């Protein structure tokens, strides 16, 4: 069974740097094809994809937030860390981490997984002075 | 990249069918068969309902189905049940090797 759990501060001040940790179990980030992503959701609003790190340390970032985001992994600890600099009240949101699966093969082809399953429970981060 | 476009709300009566649309561009929805759909109940984490446009994960009811035509993907829920009332989000892989989500649709079961 795959589980993920987000942890970090519940309150940060404007201009501070947010550091969130995703601790997972049931899979290894050293397995080829696997990834862990971060998605956020402001209160009452839509989901927004932020970043993803692959098993091979390849990283992808949301173009609109790329300059503020850094994603890293610690395979030995089964953890992925997301940092976001220069926090602003508009960054108030529930932050989720999610598992990007291995992918699958049919009788003729293999396909990468471009979905997220499962997700962590989320952690609410409020940005306020 | 802009968010995918979904209707803000849809509704239906128990037993009926509803369809939620998700419109993107040729750089995301139209360019790949990598559309996924998520169900989110209030205060809960999103749950995967459909991946690769039309595939259902194990354990998801066959009342949920997905399709795509051009730059628009669709989620259809047949035989509506009260438990289906939730927010639904589409997502697509993009030509930038990133992901984008839709604005979300609130489904009300009347």
mmCIF file with all atom_site columns, N, CA and C in Angstrom, chain B residues 43-93:
data_model
loop_
_atom_site.group_PDB
_atom_site.id
_atom_site.type_symbol
_atom_site.label_atom_id
_atom_site.label_alt_id
_atom_site.label_comp_id
_atom_site.label_asym_id
_atom_site.label_entity_id
_atom_site.label_seq_id
_atom_site.pdbx_PDB_ins_code
_atom_site.Cartn_x
_atom_site.Cartn_y
_atom_site.Cartn_z
_atom_site.occupancy
_atom_site.B_iso_or_equiv
_atom_site.pdbx_formal_charge
_atom_site.auth_seq_id
_atom_site.auth_comp_id
_atom_site.auth_asym_id
_atom_site.auth_atom_id
_atom_site.pdbx_PDB_model_num
ATOM 1   N N  . UNK B 1 43 ? -12.983 18.696 1.955   1.00 0.00 ? 43 UNK B N  1
ATOM 2   C CA . UNK B 1 43 ? -12.008 18.413 2.997   1.00 0.00 ? 43 UNK B CA 1
ATOM 3   C C  . UNK B 1 43 ? -11.150 17.184 2.775   1.00 0.00 ? 43 UNK B C  1
ATOM 4   N N  . UNK B 1 44 ? -11.280 16.570 1.599   1.00 0.00 ? 44 UNK B N  1
ATOM 5   C CA . UNK B 1 44 ? -10.513 15.356 1.305   1.00 0.00 ? 44 UNK B CA 1
ATOM 6   C C  . UNK B 1 44 ? -9.515  15.592 0.183   1.00 0.00 ? 44 UNK B C  1
ATOM 7   N N  . UNK B 1 45 ? -8.560  14.681 0.079   1.00 0.00 ? 45 UNK B N  1
ATOM 8   C CA . UNK B 1 45 ? -7.597  14.739 -1.007  1.00 0.00 ? 45 UNK B CA 1
ATOM 9   C C  . UNK B 1 45 ? -8.251  14.242 -2.300  1.00 0.00 ? 45 UNK B C  1
ATOM 10  N N  . UNK B 1 46 ? -7.793  14.718 -3.434  1.00 0.00 ? 46 UNK B N  1
ATOM 11  C CA . UNK B 1 46 ? -8.303  14.214 -4.709  1.00 0.00 ? 46 UNK B CA 1
ATOM 12  C C  . UNK B 1 46 ? -8.051  12.716 -4.864  1.00 0.00 ? 46 UNK B C  1
ATOM 13  N N  . UNK B 1 47 ? -8.964  12.076 -5.599  1.00 0.00 ? 47 UNK B N  1
ATOM 14  C CA . UNK B 1 47 ? -8.874  10.645 -5.882  1.00 0.00 ? 47 UNK B CA 1
ATOM 15  C C  . UNK B 1 47 ? -8.910  10.447 -7.388  1.00 0.00 ? 47 UNK B C  1
ATOM 16  N N  . UNK B 1 48 ? -7.995  9.636  -7.895  1.00 0.00 ? 48 UNK B N  1
ATOM 17  C CA . UNK B 1 48 ? -7.938  9.351  -9.324  1.00 0.00 ? 48 UNK B CA 1
ATOM 18  C C  . UNK B 1 48 ? -9.141  8.519  -9.752  1.00 0.00 ? 48 UNK B C  1
ATOM 19  N N  . UNK B 1 49 ? -9.826  8.993  -10.817 1.00 0.00 ? 49 UNK B N  1
ATOM 20  C CA . UNK B 1 49 ? -10.995 8.279  -11.329 1.00 0.00 ? 49 UNK B CA 1
ATOM 21  C C  . UNK B 1 49 ? -10.783 7.740  -12.739 1.00 0.00 ? 49 UNK B C  1
ATOM 22  N N  . UNK B 1 50 ? -10.018 8.484  -13.549 1.00 0.00 ? 50 UNK B N  1
ATOM 23  C CA . UNK B 1 50 ? -9.757  8.109  -14.943 1.00 0.00 ? 50 UNK B CA 1
ATOM 24  C C  . UNK B 1 50 ? -8.325  8.522  -15.272 1.00 0.00 ? 50 UNK B C  1
ATOM 25  N N  . UNK B 1 51 ? -7.597  7.687  -15.999 1.00 0.00 ? 51 UNK B N  1
ATOM 26  C CA . UNK B 1 51 ? -6.280  8.069  -16.498 1.00 0.00 ? 51 UNK B CA 1
ATOM 27  C C  . UNK B 1 51 ? -6.171  7.701  -17.979 1.00 0.00 ? 51 UNK B C  1
ATOM 28  N N  . UNK B 1 52 ? -5.225  8.308  -18.646 1.00 0.00 ? 52 UNK B N  1
ATOM 29  C CA . UNK B 1 52 ? -5.029  8.073  -20.086 1.00 0.00 ? 52 UNK B CA 1
ATOM 30  C C  . UNK B 1 52 ? -6.355  8.167  -20.843 1.00 0.00 ? 52 UNK B C  1
ATOM 31  N N  . UNK B 1 53 ? -7.070  9.237  -20.594 1.00 0.00 ? 53 UNK B N  1
ATOM 32  C CA . UNK B 1 53 ? -8.338  9.610  -21.256 1.00 0.00 ? 53 UNK B CA 1
ATOM 33  C C  . UNK B 1 53 ? -9.525  8.747  -20.835 1.00 0.00 ? 53 UNK B C  1
ATOM 34  N N  . UNK B 1 54 ? -9.330  7.416  -20.850 1.00 0.00 ? 54 UNK B N  1
ATOM 35  C CA . UNK B 1 54 ? -10.519 6.571  -20.699 1.00 0.00 ? 54 UNK B CA 1
ATOM 36  C C  . UNK B 1 54 ? -10.312 5.324  -19.846 1.00 0.00 ? 54 UNK B C  1
ATOM 37  N N  . UNK B 1 55 ? -9.155  5.209  -19.212 1.00 0.00 ? 55 UNK B N  1
ATOM 38  C CA . UNK B 1 55 ? -8.887  4.007  -18.411 1.00 0.00 ? 55 UNK B CA 1
ATOM 39  C C  . UNK B 1 55 ? -9.303  4.229  -16.958 1.00 0.00 ? 55 UNK B C  1
ATOM 40  N N  . UNK B 1 56 ? -9.889  3.195  -16.393 1.00 0.00 ? 56 UNK B N  1
ATOM 41  C CA . UNK B 1 56 ? -10.343 3.262  -14.987 1.00 0.00 ? 56 UNK B CA 1
ATOM 42  C C  . UNK B 1 56 ? -9.400  2.491  -14.102 1.00 0.00 ? 56 UNK B C  1
ATOM 43  N N  . UNK B 1 57 ? -8.948  3.128  -13.003 1.00 0.00 ? 57 UNK B N  1
ATOM 44  C CA . UNK B 1 57 ? -8.136  2.369  -12.028 1.00 0.00 ? 57 UNK B CA 1
ATOM 45  C C  . UNK B 1 57 ? -8.984  1.279  -11.389 1.00 0.00 ? 57 UNK B C  1
ATOM 46  N N  . UNK B 1 58 ? -8.286  0.276  -10.887 1.00 0.00 ? 58 UNK B N  1
ATOM 47  C CA . UNK B 1 58 ? -8.976  -0.773 -10.161 1.00 0.00 ? 58 UNK B CA 1
ATOM 48  C C  . UNK B 1 58 ? -9.748  -0.175 -8.988  1.00 0.00 ? 58 UNK B C  1
ATOM 49  N N  . UNK B 1 59 ? -10.990 -0.591 -8.841  1.00 0.00 ? 59 UNK B N  1
ATOM 50  C CA . UNK B 1 59 ? -11.805 -0.125 -7.720  1.00 0.00 ? 59 UNK B CA 1
ATOM 51  C C  . UNK B 1 59 ? -12.728 1.037  -8.050  1.00 0.00 ? 59 UNK B C  1
ATOM 52  N N  . UNK B 1 60 ? -12.527 1.669  -9.192  1.00 0.00 ? 60 UNK B N  1
ATOM 53  C CA . UNK B 1 60 ? -13.411 2.774  -9.603  1.00 0.00 ? 60 UNK B CA 1
ATOM 54  C C  . UNK B 1 60 ? -14.604 2.194  -10.364 1.00 0.00 ? 60 UNK B C  1
ATOM 55  N N  . UNK B 1 61 ? -15.777 2.655  -10.016 1.00 0.00 ? 61 UNK B N  1
ATOM 56  C CA . UNK B 1 61 ? -17.007 2.153  -10.620 1.00 0.00 ? 61 UNK B CA 1
ATOM 57  C C  . UNK B 1 61 ? -17.016 2.345  -12.138 1.00 0.00 ? 61 UNK B C  1
ATOM 58  N N  . UNK B 1 62 ? -17.587 1.358  -12.838 1.00 0.00 ? 62 UNK B N  1
ATOM 59  C CA . UNK B 1 62 ? -17.687 1.479  -14.297 1.00 0.00 ? 62 UNK B CA 1
ATOM 60  C C  . UNK B 1 62 ? -18.766 2.481  -14.711 1.00 0.00 ? 62 UNK B C  1
ATOM 61  N N  . UNK B 1 63 ? -19.373 3.145  -13.744 1.00 0.00 ? 63 UNK B N  1
ATOM 62  C CA . UNK B 1 63 ? -20.287 4.239  -14.071 1.00 0.00 ? 63 UNK B CA 1
ATOM 63  C C  . UNK B 1 63 ? -19.508 5.481  -14.530 1.00 0.00 ? 63 UNK B C  1
ATOM 64  N N  . UNK B 1 64 ? -18.206 5.469  -14.270 1.00 0.00 ? 64 UNK B N  1
ATOM 65  C CA . UNK B 1 64 ? -17.339 6.577  -14.669 1.00 0.00 ? 64 UNK B CA 1
ATOM 66  C C  . UNK B 1 64 ? -16.631 6.201  -15.970 1.00 0.00 ? 64 UNK B C  1
ATOM 67  N N  . UNK B 1 65 ? -16.710 7.094  -16.956 1.00 0.00 ? 65 UNK B N  1
ATOM 68  C CA . UNK B 1 65 ? -16.027 6.838  -18.222 1.00 0.00 ? 65 UNK B CA 1
ATOM 69  C C  . UNK B 1 65 ? -15.472 8.142  -18.768 1.00 0.00 ? 65 UNK B C  1
ATOM 70  N N  . UNK B 1 66 ? -14.434 8.024  -19.586 1.00 0.00 ? 66 UNK B N  1
ATOM 71  C CA . UNK B 1 66 ? -13.792 9.192  -20.160 1.00 0.00 ? 66 UNK B CA 1
ATOM 72  C C  . UNK B 1 66 ? -13.631 9.060  -21.653 1.00 0.00 ? 66 UNK B C  1
ATOM 73  N N  . UNK B 1 67 ? -13.544 10.200 -22.319 1.00 0.00 ? 67 UNK B N  1
ATOM 74  C CA . UNK B 1 67 ? -13.338 10.225 -23.763 1.00 0.00 ? 67 UNK B CA 1
ATOM 75  C C  . UNK B 1 67 ? -12.646 11.530 -24.142 1.00 0.00 ? 67 UNK B C  1
ATOM 76  N N  . UNK B 1 68 ? -12.269 11.623 -25.397 1.00 0.00 ? 68 UNK B N  1
ATOM 77  C CA . UNK B 1 68 ? -11.615 12.845 -25.881 1.00 0.00 ? 68 UNK B CA 1
ATOM 78  C C  . UNK B 1 68 ? -11.902 13.029 -27.359 1.00 0.00 ? 68 UNK B C  1
ATOM 79  N N  . UNK B 1 69 ? -12.100 14.280 -27.740 1.00 0.00 ? 69 UNK B N  1
ATOM 80  C CA . UNK B 1 69 ? -12.240 14.630 -29.141 1.00 0.00 ? 69 UNK B CA 1
ATOM 81  C C  . UNK B 1 69 ? -11.522 15.952 -29.361 1.00 0.00 ? 69 UNK B C  1
ATOM 82  N N  . UNK B 1 70 ? -10.483 15.919 -30.175 1.00 0.00 ? 70 UNK B N  1
ATOM 83  C CA . UNK B 1 70 ? -9.701  17.127 -30.404 1.00 0.00 ? 70 UNK B CA 1
ATOM 84  C C  . UNK B 1 70 ? -9.097  17.651 -29.118 1.00 0.00 ? 70 UNK B C  1
ATOM 85  N N  . UNK B 1 71 ? -9.333  18.910 -28.828 1.00 0.00 ? 71 UNK B N  1
ATOM 86  C CA . UNK B 1 71 ? -8.771  19.535 -27.639 1.00 0.00 ? 71 UNK B CA 1
ATOM 87  C C  . UNK B 1 71 ? -9.683  19.458 -26.419 1.00 0.00 ? 71 UNK B C  1
ATOM 88  N N  . UNK B 1 72 ? -10.753 18.699 -26.506 1.00 0.00 ? 72 UNK B N  1
ATOM 89  C CA . UNK B 1 72 ? -11.707 18.596 -25.400 1.00 0.00 ? 72 UNK B CA 1
ATOM 90  C C  . UNK B 1 72 ? -11.860 17.156 -24.926 1.00 0.00 ? 72 UNK B C  1
ATOM 91  N N  . UNK B 1 73 ? -11.648 16.979 -23.626 1.00 0.00 ? 73 UNK B N  1
ATOM 92  C CA . UNK B 1 73 ? -11.872 15.686 -22.987 1.00 0.00 ? 73 UNK B CA 1
ATOM 93  C C  . UNK B 1 73 ? -13.171 15.760 -22.200 1.00 0.00 ? 73 UNK B C  1
ATOM 94  N N  . UNK B 1 74 ? -13.746 14.607 -21.933 1.00 0.00 ? 74 UNK B N  1
ATOM 95  C CA . UNK B 1 74 ? -15.016 14.561 -21.213 1.00 0.00 ? 74 UNK B CA 1
ATOM 96  C C  . UNK B 1 74 ? -15.035 13.424 -20.210 1.00 0.00 ? 74 UNK B C  1
ATOM 97  N N  . UNK B 1 75 ? -15.681 13.697 -19.095 1.00 0.00 ? 75 UNK B N  1
ATOM 98  C CA . UNK B 1 75 ? -15.948 12.683 -18.070 1.00 0.00 ? 75 UNK B CA 1
ATOM 99  C C  . UNK B 1 75 ? -17.449 12.494 -18.000 1.00 0.00 ? 75 UNK B C  1
ATOM 100 N N  . UNK B 1 76 ? -17.888 11.255 -18.146 1.00 0.00 ? 76 UNK B N  1
ATOM 101 C CA . UNK B 1 76 ? -19.308 10.950 -18.042 1.00 0.00 ? 76 UNK B CA 1
ATOM 102 C C  . UNK B 1 76 ? -19.551 10.065 -16.826 1.00 0.00 ? 76 UNK B C  1
ATOM 103 N N  . UNK B 1 77 ? -20.540 10.440 -16.049 1.00 0.00 ? 77 UNK B N  1
ATOM 104 C CA . UNK B 1 77 ? -20.960 9.632  -14.917 1.00 0.00 ? 77 UNK B CA 1
ATOM 105 C C  . UNK B 1 77 ? -22.393 9.195  -15.186 1.00 0.00 ? 77 UNK B C  1
ATOM 106 N N  . UNK B 1 78 ? -22.578 7.890  -15.266 1.00 0.00 ? 78 UNK B N  1
ATOM 107 C CA . UNK B 1 78 ? -23.913 7.363  -15.521 1.00 0.00 ? 78 UNK B CA 1
ATOM 108 C C  . UNK B 1 78 ? -24.513 6.839  -14.218 1.00 0.00 ? 78 UNK B C  1
ATOM 109 N N  . UNK B 1 79 ? -25.834 6.720  -14.187 1.00 0.00 ? 79 UNK B N  1
ATOM 110 C CA . UNK B 1 79 ? -26.511 6.216  -12.998 1.00 0.00 ? 79 UNK B CA 1
ATOM 111 C C  . UNK B 1 79 ? -26.117 7.011  -11.758 1.00 0.00 ? 79 UNK B C  1
ATOM 112 N N  . UNK B 1 80 ? -26.245 8.333  -11.851 1.00 0.00 ? 80 UNK B N  1
ATOM 113 C CA . UNK B 1 80 ? -25.812 9.214  -10.757 1.00 0.00 ? 80 UNK B CA 1
ATOM 114 C C  . UNK B 1 80 ? -26.287 8.728  -9.401  1.00 0.00 ? 80 UNK B C  1
ATOM 115 N N  . UNK B 1 81 ? -25.374 8.808  -8.433  1.00 0.00 ? 81 UNK B N  1
ATOM 116 C CA . UNK B 1 81 ? -25.692 8.461  -7.064  1.00 0.00 ? 81 UNK B CA 1
ATOM 117 C C  . UNK B 1 81 ? -25.333 9.643  -6.167  1.00 0.00 ? 81 UNK B C  1
ATOM 118 N N  . UNK B 1 82 ? -25.939 9.693  -5.014  1.00 0.00 ? 82 UNK B N  1
ATOM 119 C CA . UNK B 1 82 ? -25.706 10.804 -4.095  1.00 0.00 ? 82 UNK B CA 1
ATOM 120 C C  . UNK B 1 82 ? -24.222 10.940 -3.758  1.00 0.00 ? 82 UNK B C  1
ATOM 121 N N  . UNK B 1 83 ? -23.537 9.802  -3.652  1.00 0.00 ? 83 UNK B N  1
ATOM 122 C CA . UNK B 1 83 ? -22.118 9.809  -3.282  1.00 0.00 ? 83 UNK B CA 1
ATOM 123 C C  . UNK B 1 83 ? -21.227 10.396 -4.370  1.00 0.00 ? 83 UNK B C  1
ATOM 124 N N  . UNK B 1 84 ? -21.780 10.596 -5.564  1.00 0.00 ? 84 UNK B N  1
ATOM 125 C CA . UNK B 1 84 ? -20.987 11.178 -6.651  1.00 0.00 ? 84 UNK B CA 1
ATOM 126 C C  . UNK B 1 84 ? -20.874 12.692 -6.507  1.00 0.00 ? 84 UNK B C  1
ATOM 127 N N  . UNK B 1 85 ? -21.671 13.279 -5.624  1.00 0.00 ? 85 UNK B N  1
ATOM 128 C CA . UNK B 1 85 ? -21.614 14.734 -5.436  1.00 0.00 ? 85 UNK B CA 1
ATOM 129 C C  . UNK B 1 85 ? -20.249 15.116 -4.901  1.00 0.00 ? 85 UNK B C  1
ATOM 130 N N  . UNK B 1 86 ? -19.523 15.919 -5.666  1.00 0.00 ? 86 UNK B N  1
ATOM 131 C CA . UNK B 1 86 ? -18.132 16.251 -5.347  1.00 0.00 ? 86 UNK B CA 1
ATOM 132 C C  . UNK B 1 86 ? -17.634 17.248 -6.388  1.00 0.00 ? 86 UNK B C  1
ATOM 133 N N  . UNK B 1 87 ? -16.401 17.678 -6.207  1.00 0.00 ? 87 UNK B N  1
ATOM 134 C CA . UNK B 1 87 ? -15.722 18.474 -7.222  1.00 0.00 ? 87 UNK B CA 1
ATOM 135 C C  . UNK B 1 87 ? -14.905 17.534 -8.101  1.00 0.00 ? 87 UNK B C  1
ATOM 136 N N  . UNK B 1 88 ? -14.875 17.839 -9.389  1.00 0.00 ? 88 UNK B N  1
ATOM 137 C CA . UNK B 1 88 ? -14.122 17.025 -10.340 1.00 0.00 ? 88 UNK B CA 1
ATOM 138 C C  . UNK B 1 88 ? -13.125 17.897 -11.095 1.00 0.00 ? 88 UNK B C  1
ATOM 139 N N  . UNK B 1 89 ? -11.897 17.386 -11.205 1.00 0.00 ? 89 UNK B N  1
ATOM 140 C CA . UNK B 1 89 ? -10.834 18.111 -11.887 1.00 0.00 ? 89 UNK B CA 1
ATOM 141 C C  . UNK B 1 89 ? -10.247 17.248 -12.995 1.00 0.00 ? 89 UNK B C  1
ATOM 142 N N  . UNK B 1 90 ? -10.019 17.865 -14.146 1.00 0.00 ? 90 UNK B N  1
ATOM 143 C CA . UNK B 1 90 ? -9.266  17.184 -15.192 1.00 0.00 ? 90 UNK B CA 1
ATOM 144 C C  . UNK B 1 90 ? -7.819  17.664 -15.122 1.00 0.00 ? 90 UNK B C  1
ATOM 145 N N  . UNK B 1 91 ? -6.939  16.875 -15.707 1.00 0.00 ? 91 UNK B N  1
ATOM 146 C CA . UNK B 1 91 ? -5.527  17.213 -15.755 1.00 0.00 ? 91 UNK B CA 1
ATOM 147 C C  . UNK B 1 91 ? -4.952  16.661 -17.048 1.00 0.00 ? 91 UNK B C  1
ATOM 148 N N  . UNK B 1 92 ? -3.946  17.331 -17.567 1.00 0.00 ? 92 UNK B N  1
ATOM 149 C CA . UNK B 1 92 ? -3.290  16.854 -18.776 1.00 0.00 ? 92 UNK B CA 1
ATOM 150 C C  . UNK B 1 92 ? -1.796  17.071 -18.694 1.00 0.00 ? 92 UNK B C  1
ATOM 151 N N  . UNK B 1 93 ? -1.071  16.126 -19.250 1.00 0.00 ? 93 UNK B N  1
ATOM 152 C CA . UNK B 1 93 ? 0.365   16.301 -19.490 1.00 0.00 ? 93 UNK B CA 1
ATOM 153 C C  . UNK B 1 93 ? 0.495   17.316 -20.619 1.00 0.00 ? 93 UNK B C  1
#
